[in-house]
Coordinates of C-alpha atoms in Angstrom, one line a residue:
X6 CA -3.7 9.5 -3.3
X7 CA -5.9 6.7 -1.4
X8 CA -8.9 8.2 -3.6
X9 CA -7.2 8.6 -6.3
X10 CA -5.9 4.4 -6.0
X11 CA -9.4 3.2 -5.1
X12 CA -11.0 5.6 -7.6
X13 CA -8.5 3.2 -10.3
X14 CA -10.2 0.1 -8.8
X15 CA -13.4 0.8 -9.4
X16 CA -12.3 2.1 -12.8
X17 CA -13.1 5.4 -12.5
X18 CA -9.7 7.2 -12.5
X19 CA -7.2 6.4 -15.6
X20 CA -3.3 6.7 -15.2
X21 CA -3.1 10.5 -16.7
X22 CA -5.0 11.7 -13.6
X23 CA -1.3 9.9 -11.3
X24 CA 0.8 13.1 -10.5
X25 CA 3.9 13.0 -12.9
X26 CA 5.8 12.6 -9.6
X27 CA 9.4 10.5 -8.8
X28 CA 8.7 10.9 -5.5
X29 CA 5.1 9.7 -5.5
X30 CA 6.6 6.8 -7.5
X31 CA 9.2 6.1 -5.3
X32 CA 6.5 5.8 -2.2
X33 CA 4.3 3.6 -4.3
X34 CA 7.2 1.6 -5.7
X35 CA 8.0 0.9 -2.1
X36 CA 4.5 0.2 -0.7
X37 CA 4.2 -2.0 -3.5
X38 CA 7.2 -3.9 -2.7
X39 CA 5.9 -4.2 0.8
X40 CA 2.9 -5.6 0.2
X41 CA 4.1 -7.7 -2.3
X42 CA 6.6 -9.1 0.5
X43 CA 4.0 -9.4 3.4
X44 CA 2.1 -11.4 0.5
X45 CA 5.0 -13.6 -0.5
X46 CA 6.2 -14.2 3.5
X47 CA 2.6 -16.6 3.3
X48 CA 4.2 -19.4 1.7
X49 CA 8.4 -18.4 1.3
X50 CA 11.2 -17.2 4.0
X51 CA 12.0 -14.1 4.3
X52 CA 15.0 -13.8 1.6
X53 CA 12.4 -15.5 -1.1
X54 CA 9.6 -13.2 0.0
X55 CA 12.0 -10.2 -0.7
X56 CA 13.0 -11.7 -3.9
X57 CA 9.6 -12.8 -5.3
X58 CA 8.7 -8.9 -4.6
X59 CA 11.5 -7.7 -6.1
X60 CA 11.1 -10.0 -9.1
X61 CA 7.3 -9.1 -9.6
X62 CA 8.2 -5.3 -9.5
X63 CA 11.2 -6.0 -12.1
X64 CA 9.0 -7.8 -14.2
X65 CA 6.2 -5.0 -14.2
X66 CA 8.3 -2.3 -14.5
X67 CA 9.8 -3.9 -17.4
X68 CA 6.9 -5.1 -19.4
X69 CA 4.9 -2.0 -19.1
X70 CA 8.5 0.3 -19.9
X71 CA 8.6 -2.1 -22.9
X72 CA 4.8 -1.6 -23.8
X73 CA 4.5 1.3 -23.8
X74 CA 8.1 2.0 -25.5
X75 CA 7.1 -0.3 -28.5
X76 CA 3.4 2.2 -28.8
X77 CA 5.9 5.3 -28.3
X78 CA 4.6 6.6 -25.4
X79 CA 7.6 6.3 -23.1
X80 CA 6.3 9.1 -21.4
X81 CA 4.0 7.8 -19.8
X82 CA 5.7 5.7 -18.1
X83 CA 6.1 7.1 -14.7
X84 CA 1.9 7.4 -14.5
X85 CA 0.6 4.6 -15.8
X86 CA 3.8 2.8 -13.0
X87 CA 2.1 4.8 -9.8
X88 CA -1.5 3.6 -11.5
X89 CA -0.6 -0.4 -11.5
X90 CA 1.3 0.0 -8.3
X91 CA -1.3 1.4 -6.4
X92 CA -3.9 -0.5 -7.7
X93 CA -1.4 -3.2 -6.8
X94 CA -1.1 -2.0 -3.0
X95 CA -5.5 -1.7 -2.9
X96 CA -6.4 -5.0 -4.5
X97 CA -2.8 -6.4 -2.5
X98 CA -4.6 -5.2 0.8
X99 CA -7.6 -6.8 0.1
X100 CA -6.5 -10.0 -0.8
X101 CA -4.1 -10.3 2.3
X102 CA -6.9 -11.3 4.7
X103 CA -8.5 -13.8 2.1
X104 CA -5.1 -15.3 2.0
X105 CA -4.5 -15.9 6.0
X106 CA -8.2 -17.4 5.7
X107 CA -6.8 -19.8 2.8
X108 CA -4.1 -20.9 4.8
X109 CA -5.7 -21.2 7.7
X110 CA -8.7 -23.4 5.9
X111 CA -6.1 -25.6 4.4
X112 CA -4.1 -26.0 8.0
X113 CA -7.5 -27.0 9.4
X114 CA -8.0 -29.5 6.4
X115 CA -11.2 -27.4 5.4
X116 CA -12.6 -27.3 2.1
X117 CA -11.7 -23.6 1.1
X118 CA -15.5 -23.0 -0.7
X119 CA -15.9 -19.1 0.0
X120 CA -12.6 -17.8 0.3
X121 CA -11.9 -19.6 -3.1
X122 CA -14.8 -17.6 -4.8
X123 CA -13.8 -14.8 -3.2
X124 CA -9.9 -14.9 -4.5
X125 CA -11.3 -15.7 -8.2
X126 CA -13.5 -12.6 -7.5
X127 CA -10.5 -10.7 -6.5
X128 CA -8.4 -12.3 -9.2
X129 CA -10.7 -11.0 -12.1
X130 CA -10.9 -7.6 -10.8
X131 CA -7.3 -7.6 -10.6
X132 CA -7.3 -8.4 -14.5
X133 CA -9.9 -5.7 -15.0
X134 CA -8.1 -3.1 -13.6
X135 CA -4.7 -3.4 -15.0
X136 CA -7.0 -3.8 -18.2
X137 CA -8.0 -0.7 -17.5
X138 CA -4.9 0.5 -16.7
X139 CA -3.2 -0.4 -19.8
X140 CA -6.2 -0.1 -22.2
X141 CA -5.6 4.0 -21.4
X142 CA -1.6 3.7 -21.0
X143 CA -1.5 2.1 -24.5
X144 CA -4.5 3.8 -26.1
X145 CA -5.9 0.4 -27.4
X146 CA -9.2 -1.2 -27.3
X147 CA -10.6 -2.8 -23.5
X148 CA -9.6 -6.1 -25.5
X149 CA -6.3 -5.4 -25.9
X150 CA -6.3 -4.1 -22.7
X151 CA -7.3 -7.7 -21.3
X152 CA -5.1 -9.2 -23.4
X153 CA -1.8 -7.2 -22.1
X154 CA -3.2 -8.3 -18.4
X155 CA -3.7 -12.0 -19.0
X156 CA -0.7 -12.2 -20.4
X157 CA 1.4 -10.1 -18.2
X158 CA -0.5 -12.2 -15.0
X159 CA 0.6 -15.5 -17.1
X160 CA 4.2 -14.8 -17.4
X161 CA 4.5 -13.6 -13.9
X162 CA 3.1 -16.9 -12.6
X163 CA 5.3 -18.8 -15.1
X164 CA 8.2 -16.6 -13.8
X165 CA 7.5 -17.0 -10.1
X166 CA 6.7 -20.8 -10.7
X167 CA 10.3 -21.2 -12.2
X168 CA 12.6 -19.2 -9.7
X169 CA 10.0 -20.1 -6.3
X170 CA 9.0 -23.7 -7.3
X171 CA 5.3 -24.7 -5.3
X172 CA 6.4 -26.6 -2.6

């Protein structure tokens, strides 16, 4: 499944090639919620790092049930849920590190220059590949597909902003 995750990164694999598995769900729904936590413990406490994970997976599970229920393809569902949440865990890997440099730049009270770019870099492909994602889930246009991620990535912040204010 590692290929098969970092093969949807690089935009090379689409959600129809996920095994129609609950059990390869559950595992990725898990991992995902794990590396959303181990993200969200860099700024929140424990209980709120939980939460924020559980909220993000809520939310994503419930936009893209909606989605794709409002297209009618319900059924693909389960797939294009392994896709997002293993490109999730990948690109959620990756950015990990670049986040302990962040915070470790701003504890030093060092301007955060590369590791900036770098998170923008990370940011965009994170766009591109739930583009990607969707733009096959959905069967609509790359656009569209860019469209459904900026605004899925805007209410997510908006939601995560409300319930986890910035300190």
């Amino acid at each position: 499944m590692l290929r098969y995750f970092i093969a949807l990164c690089l935009l090379r694999a689409s959600p129809a090639d996920a095994p129609p598995s609950s059990g390869l769900l559950t595992q990725t729904l898990l991992a995902y919620l794990g590396i959303g936590w181990l993200i969200s413990m860099l700024h929140l406490e424990f209980a709120n790092g939980l939460l924020s994970s559980l909220v993000d997976t809520v939310l994503l599970i419930g936009m893209t049930g909606g989605l794709l229920a409002v297209r009618g393809y319900k059924s693909r569902l389960q797939q294009t849920l392994i896709a997002l949440m293993g490109a999730g865990i990948i690109l959620g890997i990756l950015a990990f590190p670049l986040l302990l440099w962040l915070n470790a730049a701003q504890q030093a009270e060092l301007p955060p220059g590369l590791v900036s770019l770098l998170l923008l870099v990370l940011m965009i492909w994170s766009l591109a590949v739930t583009a990607h994602i969707m733009r096959q889930a959905l069967s609509v246009s790359f656009t569209v597909g860019i469209l459904v991620a900026v605004i899925y990535a805007l209410v997510s912040i908006r939601v995560m902003d409300f319930l986890f204010p910035p300190m």
